mmCIF file of C-alpha atoms in Angstrom:
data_model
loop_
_atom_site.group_PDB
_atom_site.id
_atom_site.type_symbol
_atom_site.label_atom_id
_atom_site.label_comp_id
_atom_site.label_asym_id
_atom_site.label_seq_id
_atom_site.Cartn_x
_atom_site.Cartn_y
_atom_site.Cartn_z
ATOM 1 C CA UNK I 1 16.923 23.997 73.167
ATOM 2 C CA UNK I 2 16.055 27.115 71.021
ATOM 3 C CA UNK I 3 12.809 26.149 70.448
ATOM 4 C CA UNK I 4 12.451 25.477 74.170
ATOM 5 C CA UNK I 5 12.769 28.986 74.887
ATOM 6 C CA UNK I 6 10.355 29.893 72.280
ATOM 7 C CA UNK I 7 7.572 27.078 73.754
ATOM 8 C CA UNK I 8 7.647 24.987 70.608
ATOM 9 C CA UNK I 9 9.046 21.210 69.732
ATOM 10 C CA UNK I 10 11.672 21.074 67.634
ATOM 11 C CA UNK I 11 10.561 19.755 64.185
ATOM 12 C CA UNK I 12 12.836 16.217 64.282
ATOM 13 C CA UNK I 13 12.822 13.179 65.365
ATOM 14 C CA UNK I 14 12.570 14.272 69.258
ATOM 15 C CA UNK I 15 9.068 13.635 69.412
ATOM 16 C CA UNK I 16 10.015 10.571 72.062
ATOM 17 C CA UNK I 17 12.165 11.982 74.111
ATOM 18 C CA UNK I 18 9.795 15.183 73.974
ATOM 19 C CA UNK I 19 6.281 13.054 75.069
ATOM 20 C CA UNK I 20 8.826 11.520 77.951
ATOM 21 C CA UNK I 21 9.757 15.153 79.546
ATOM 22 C CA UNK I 22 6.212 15.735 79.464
ATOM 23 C CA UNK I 23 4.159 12.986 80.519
ATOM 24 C CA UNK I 24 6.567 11.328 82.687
ATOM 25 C CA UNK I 25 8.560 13.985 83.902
ATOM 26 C CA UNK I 26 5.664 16.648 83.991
ATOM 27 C CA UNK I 27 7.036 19.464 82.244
ATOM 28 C CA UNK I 28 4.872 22.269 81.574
ATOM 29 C CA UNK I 29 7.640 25.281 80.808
ATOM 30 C CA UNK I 30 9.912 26.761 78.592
ATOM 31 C CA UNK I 31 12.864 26.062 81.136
ATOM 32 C CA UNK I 32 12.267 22.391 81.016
ATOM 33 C CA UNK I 33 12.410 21.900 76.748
ATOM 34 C CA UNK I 34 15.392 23.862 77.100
ATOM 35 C CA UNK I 35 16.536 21.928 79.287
ATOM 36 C CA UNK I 36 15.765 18.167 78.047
ATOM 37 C CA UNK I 37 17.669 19.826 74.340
ATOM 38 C CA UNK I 38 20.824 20.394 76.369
ATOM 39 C CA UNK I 39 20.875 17.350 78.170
ATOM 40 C CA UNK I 40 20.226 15.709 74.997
ATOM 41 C CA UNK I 41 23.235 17.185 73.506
ATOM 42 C CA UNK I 42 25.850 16.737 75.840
ATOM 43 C CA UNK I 43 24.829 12.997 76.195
ATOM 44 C CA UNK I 44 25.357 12.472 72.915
ATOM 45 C CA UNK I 45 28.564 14.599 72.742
ATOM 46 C CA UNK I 46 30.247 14.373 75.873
ATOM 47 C CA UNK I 47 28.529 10.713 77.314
ATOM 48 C CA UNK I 48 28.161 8.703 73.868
ATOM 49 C CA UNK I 49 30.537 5.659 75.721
ATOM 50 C CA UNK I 50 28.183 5.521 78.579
ATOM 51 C CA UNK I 51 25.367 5.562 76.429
ATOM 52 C CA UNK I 52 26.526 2.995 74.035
ATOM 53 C CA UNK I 53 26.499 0.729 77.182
ATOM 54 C CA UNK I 54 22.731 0.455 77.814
ATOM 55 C CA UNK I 55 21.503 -2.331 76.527
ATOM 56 C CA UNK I 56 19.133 -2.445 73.377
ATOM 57 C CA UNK I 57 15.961 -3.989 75.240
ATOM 58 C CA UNK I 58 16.654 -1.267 77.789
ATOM 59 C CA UNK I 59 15.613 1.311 75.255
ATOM 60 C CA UNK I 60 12.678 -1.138 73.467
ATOM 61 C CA UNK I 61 11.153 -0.791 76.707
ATOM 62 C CA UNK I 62 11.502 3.019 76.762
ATOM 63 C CA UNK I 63 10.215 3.285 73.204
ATOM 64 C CA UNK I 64 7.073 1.282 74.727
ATOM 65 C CA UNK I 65 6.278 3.508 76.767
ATOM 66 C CA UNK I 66 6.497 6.703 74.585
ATOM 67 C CA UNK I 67 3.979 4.426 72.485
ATOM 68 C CA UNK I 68 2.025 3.984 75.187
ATOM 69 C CA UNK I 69 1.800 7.281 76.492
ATOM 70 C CA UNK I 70 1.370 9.152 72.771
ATOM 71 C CA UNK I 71 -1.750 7.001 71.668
ATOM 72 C CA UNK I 72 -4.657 7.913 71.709
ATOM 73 C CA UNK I 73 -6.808 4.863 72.818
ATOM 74 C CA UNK I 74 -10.252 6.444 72.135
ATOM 75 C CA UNK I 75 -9.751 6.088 68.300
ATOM 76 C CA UNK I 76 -10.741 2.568 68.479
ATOM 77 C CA UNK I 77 -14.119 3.566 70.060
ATOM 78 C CA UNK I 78 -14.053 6.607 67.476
ATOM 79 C CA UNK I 79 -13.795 4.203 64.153
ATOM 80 C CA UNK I 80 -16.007 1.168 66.142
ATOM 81 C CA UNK I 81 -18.858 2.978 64.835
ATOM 82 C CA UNK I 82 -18.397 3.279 61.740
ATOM 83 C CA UNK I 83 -16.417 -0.226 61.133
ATOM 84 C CA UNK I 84 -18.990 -2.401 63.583
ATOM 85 C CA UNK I 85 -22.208 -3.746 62.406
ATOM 86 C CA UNK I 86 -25.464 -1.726 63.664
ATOM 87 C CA UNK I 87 -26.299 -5.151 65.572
ATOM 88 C CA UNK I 88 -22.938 -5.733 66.891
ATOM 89 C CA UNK I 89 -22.750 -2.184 67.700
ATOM 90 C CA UNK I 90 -25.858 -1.546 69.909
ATOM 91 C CA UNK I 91 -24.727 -4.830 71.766
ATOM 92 C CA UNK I 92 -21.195 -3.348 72.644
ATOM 93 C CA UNK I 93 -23.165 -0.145 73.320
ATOM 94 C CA UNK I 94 -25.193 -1.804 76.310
ATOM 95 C CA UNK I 95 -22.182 -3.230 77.460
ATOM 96 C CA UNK I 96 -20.208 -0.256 77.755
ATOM 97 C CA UNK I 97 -22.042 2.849 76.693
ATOM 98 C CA UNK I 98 -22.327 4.731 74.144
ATOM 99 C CA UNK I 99 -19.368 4.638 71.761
ATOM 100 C CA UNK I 100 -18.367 8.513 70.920
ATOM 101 C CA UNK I 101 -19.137 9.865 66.824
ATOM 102 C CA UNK I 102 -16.881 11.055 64.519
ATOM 103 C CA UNK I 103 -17.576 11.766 61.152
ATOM 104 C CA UNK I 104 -17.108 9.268 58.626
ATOM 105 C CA UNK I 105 -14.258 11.863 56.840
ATOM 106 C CA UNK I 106 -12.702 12.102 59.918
ATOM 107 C CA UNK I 107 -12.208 8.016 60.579
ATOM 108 C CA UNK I 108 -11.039 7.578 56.875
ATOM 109 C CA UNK I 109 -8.311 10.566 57.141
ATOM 110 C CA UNK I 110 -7.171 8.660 60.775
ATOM 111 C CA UNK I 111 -6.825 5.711 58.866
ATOM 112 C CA UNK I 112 -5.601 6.600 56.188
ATOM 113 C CA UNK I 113 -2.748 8.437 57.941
ATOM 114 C CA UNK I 114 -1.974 6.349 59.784
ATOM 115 C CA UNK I 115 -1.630 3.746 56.956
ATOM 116 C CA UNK I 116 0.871 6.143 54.955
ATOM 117 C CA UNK I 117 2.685 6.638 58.732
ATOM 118 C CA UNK I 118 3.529 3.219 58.453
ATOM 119 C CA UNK I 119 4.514 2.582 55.181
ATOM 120 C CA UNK I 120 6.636 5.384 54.578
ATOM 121 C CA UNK I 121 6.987 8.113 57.425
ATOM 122 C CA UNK I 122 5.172 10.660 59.574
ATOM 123 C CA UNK I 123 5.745 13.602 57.643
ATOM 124 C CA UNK I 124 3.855 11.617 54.492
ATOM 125 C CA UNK I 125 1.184 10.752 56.893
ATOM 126 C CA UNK I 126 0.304 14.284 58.170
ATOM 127 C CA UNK I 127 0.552 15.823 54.726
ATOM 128 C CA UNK I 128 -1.707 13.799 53.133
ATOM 129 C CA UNK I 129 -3.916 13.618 55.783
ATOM 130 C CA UNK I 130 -4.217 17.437 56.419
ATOM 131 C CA UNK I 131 -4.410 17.672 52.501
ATOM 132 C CA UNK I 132 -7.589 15.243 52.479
ATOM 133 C CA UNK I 133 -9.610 16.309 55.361
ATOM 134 C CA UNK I 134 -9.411 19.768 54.195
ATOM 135 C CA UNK I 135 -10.699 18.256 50.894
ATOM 136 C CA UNK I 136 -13.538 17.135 52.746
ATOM 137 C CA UNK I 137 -13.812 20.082 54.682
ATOM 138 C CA UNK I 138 -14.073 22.261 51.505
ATOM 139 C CA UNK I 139 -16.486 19.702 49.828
ATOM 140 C CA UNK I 140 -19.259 19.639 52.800
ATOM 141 C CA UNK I 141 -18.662 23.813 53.140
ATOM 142 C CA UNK I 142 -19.914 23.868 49.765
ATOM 143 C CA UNK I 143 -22.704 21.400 50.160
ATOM 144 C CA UNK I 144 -24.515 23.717 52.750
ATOM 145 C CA UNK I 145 -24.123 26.834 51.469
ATOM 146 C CA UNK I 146 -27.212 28.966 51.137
ATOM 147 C CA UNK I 147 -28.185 32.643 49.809
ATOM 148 C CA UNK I 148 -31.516 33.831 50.868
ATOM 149 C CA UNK I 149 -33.483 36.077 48.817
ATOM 150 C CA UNK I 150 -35.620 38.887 50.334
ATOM 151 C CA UNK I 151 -36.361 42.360 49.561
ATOM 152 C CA UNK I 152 -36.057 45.727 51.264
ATOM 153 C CA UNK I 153 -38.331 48.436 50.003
ATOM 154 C CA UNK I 154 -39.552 48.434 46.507
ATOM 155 C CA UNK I 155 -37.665 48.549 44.064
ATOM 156 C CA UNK I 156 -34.950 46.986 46.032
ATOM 157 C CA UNK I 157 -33.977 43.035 46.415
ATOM 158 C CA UNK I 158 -31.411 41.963 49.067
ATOM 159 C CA UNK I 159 -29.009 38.376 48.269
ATOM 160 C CA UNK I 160 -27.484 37.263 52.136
ATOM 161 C CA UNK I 161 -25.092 33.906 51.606
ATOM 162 C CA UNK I 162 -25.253 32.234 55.039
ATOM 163 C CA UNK I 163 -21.648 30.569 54.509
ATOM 164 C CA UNK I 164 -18.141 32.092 53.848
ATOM 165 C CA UNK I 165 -17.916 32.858 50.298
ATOM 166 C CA UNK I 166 -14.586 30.530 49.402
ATOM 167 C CA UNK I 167 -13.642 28.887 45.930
ATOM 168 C CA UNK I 168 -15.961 25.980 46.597
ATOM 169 C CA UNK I 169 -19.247 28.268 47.232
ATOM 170 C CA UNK I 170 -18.376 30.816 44.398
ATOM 171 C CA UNK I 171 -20.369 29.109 41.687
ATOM 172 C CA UNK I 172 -23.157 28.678 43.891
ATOM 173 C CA UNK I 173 -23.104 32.016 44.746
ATOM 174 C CA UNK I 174 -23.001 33.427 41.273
ATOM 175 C CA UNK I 175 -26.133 31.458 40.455
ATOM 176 C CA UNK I 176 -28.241 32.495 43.358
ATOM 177 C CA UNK I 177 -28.791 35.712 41.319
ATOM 178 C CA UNK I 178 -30.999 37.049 38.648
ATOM 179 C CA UNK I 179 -29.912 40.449 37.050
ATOM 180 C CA UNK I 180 -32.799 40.276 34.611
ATOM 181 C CA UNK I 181 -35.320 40.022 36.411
ATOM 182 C CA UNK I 182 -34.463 41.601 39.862
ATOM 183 C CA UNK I 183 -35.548 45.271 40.470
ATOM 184 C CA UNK I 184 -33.492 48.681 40.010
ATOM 185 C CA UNK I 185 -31.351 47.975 42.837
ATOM 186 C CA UNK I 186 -29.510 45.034 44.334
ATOM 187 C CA UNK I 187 -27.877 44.531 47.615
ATOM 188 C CA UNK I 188 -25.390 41.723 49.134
ATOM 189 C CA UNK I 189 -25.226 41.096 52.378
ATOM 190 C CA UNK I 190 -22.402 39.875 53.957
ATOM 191 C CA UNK I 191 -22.746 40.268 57.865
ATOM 192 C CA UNK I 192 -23.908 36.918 57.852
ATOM 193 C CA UNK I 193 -20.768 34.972 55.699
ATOM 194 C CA UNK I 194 -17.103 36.477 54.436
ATOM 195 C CA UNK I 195 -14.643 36.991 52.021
ATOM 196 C CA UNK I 196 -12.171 33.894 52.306
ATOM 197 C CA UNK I 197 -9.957 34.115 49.153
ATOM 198 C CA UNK I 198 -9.415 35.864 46.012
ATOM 199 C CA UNK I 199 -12.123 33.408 43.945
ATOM 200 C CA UNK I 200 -15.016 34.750 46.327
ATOM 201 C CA UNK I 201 -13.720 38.440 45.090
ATOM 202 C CA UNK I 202 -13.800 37.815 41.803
ATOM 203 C CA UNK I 203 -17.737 36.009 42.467
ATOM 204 C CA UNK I 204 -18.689 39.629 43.875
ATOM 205 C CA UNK I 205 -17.303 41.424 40.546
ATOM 206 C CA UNK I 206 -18.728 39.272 38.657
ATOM 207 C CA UNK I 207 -21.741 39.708 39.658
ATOM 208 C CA UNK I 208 -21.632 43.341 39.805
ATOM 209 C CA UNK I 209 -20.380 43.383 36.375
ATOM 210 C CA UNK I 210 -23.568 41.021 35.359
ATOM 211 C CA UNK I 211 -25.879 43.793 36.769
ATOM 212 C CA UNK I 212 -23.946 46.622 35.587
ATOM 213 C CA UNK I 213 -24.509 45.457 32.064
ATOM 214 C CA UNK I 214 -28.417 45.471 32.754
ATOM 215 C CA UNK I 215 -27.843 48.722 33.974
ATOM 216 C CA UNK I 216 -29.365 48.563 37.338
ATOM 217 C CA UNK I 217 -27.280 48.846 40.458
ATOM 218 C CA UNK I 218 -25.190 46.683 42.760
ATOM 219 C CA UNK I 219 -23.889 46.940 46.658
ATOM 220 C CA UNK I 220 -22.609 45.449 49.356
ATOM 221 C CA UNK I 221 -22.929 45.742 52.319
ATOM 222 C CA UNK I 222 -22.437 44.143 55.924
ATOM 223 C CA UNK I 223 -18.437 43.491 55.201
ATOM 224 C CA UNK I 224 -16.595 43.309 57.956
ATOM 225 C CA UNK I 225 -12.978 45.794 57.871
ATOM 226 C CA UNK I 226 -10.785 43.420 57.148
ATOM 227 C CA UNK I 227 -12.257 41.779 54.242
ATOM 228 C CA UNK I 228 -13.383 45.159 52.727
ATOM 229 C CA UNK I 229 -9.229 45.566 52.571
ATOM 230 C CA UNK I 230 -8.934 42.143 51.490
ATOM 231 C CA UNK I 231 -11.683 43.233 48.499
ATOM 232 C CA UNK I 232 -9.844 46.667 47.880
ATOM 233 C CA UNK I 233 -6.435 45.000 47.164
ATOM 234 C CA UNK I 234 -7.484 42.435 45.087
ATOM 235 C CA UNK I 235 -6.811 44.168 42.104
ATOM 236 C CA UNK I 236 -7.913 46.038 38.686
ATOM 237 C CA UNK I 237 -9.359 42.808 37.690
ATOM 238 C CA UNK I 238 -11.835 42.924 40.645
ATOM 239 C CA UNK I 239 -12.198 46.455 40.895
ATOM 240 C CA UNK I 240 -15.991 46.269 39.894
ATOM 241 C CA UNK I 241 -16.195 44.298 43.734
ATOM 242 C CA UNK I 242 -14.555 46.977 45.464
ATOM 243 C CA UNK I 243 -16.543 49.407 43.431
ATOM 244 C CA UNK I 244 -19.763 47.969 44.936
ATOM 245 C CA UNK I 245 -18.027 48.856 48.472
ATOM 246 C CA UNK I 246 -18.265 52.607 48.050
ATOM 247 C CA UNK I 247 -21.909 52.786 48.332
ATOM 248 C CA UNK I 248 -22.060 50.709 51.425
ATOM 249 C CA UNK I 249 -19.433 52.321 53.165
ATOM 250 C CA UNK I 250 -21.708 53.882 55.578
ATOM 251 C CA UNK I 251 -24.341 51.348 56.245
ATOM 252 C CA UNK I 252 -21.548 48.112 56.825
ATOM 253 C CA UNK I 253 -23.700 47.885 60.490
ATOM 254 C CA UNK I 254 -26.735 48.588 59.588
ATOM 255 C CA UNK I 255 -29.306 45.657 59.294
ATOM 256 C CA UNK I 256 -31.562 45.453 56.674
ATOM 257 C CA UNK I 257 -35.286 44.018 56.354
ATOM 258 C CA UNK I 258 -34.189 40.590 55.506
ATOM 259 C CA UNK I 259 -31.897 40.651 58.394
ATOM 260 C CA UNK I 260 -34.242 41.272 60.884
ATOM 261 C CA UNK I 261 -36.497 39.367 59.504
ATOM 262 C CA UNK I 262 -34.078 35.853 59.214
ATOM 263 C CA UNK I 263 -33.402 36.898 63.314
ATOM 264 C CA UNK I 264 -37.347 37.378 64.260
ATOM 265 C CA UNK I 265 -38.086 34.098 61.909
ATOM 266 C CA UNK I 266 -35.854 31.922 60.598
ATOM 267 C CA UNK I 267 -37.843 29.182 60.323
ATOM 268 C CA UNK I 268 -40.390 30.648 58.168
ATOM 269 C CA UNK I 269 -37.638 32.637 55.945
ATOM 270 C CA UNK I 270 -35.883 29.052 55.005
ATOM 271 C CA UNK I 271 -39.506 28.020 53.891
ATOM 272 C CA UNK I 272 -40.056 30.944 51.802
ATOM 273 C CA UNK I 273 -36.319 29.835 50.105
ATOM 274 C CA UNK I 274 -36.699 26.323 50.016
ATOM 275 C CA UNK I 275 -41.032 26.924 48.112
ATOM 276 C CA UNK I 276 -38.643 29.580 46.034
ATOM 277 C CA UNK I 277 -36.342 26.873 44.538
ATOM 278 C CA UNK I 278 -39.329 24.680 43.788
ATOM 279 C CA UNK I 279 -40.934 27.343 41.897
#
């Protein structure tokens, strides 16, 4: 009932009588949760004789229906293409149309929770399953993260990461640059990726302190307010990050050459990376 008011489920083992007020019943409110929790109760307080008188296939059937009405009957569709042979598949296809695509992460986590659902409960299920897809999730992040190299006036080279910076793109990041044999000055980017946790802080000062000890400079720009906070309270132990801030404090909007230049032509810009990397 409290959580009712609040327009939230209960976290127990309501979930049936919950998917029942709302796809039989049609409840859309807060009134009506509230309502189904104290109707709930004083059956079971007040009623429990009357109740104890329904018969047992009474409520199988009941529980049937919940089943029926909670599934979701496109996840055998989903996982068809990935399970089905490519033969079998284009067959079914012509039959009945194209079969909808999920990735291949995303089949094994439904499985696979729904495996663990079964063997020992739902709460097992969903924790391992949220644990594992954002395992994946992390994993394919990393996989496509990019920094593109340009310049911006002589003496002056310009790093822009076109990801988040998190602790699965940090070492990638870190290696994208070359103190030694980079110009005077070096500039981050970041209005094109951001500052996700504390690892992708201590990337930036890491890199700052890798240029510092070349003794050529090191900003950032392009942060967005709220991860410029996140940066400032990291810490002493990242202070050379938020250090780096002070000399972009004015020009966090303002777009440099490479920026325009990835907008006008980013086809040609990924070239010059990718005949960069090869070099």
């Amino acid at each position: 009932a409290v959580s009712g008011l609040f327009g939230a489920m209960g976290g127990d083992a309501m979930i049936g009588q919950s998917t029942i007020n709302i796809s039989v019943n049609g409840a859309r409110g807060r009134l009506s949760g509230a309502t189904a929790g104290i109707l709930m109760l004083f059956f079971v307080v007040a009623l429990s004789p009357v109740i104890s008188t329904v018969p047992i296939g009474t409520l199988t059937g009941v529980l049937f229906m919940v089943v029926l009405s909670t599934f979701n009957w496109q996840t055998f569709p989903m996982l068809a293409s990935h399970v089905l042979p490519e033969p079998l598949l284009k067959c079914v296809e012509r039959v009945a149309g194209p079969l909808p695509r999920i990735p291949k992460a995303d089949a094994f986590v439904i499985v696979l929770t729904t495996v663990l659902a079964v063997y020992f409960n739902l709460a097992v299920g969903v924790v391992v399953g949220t644990v594992v897809l954002s395992t994946f999730d992390a994993w394919n992040r990393g996989a496509r993260f990019q920094v593109v190299k340009g310049t911006n006036g002589p003496g002056c080279v310009v790093y822009q990461p076109l990801q988040p910076l998190f602790f699965g793109t940090s070492k990638d990041f870190a290696r994208a640059f070359t103190p030694g044999a980079d110009p005077q000055k070096c500039v981050v980017d970041l209005s094109r990726s951001a500052v996700a946790d504390y690892t992708a802080v201590d990337a930036l000062a890491d890199v700052a302190a890798r240029y510092e000890k070349v003794e050529k400079s090191f900003e950032i720009i392009g942060v967005s307010a709220d991860d410029k906070k996140f940066i400032q309270l990291a810490g002493p132990a990242v202070k050379g990050a938020a250090d780096a801030l002070d000399g972009g404090v004015t020009r966090v909007s303002s777009k440099t050459a490479l920026v325009e230049d990835i907008e006008a032509n980013p086809k040609d810009v990924e070239l010059r990376q990718r005949a960069g990397s090869h070099s």
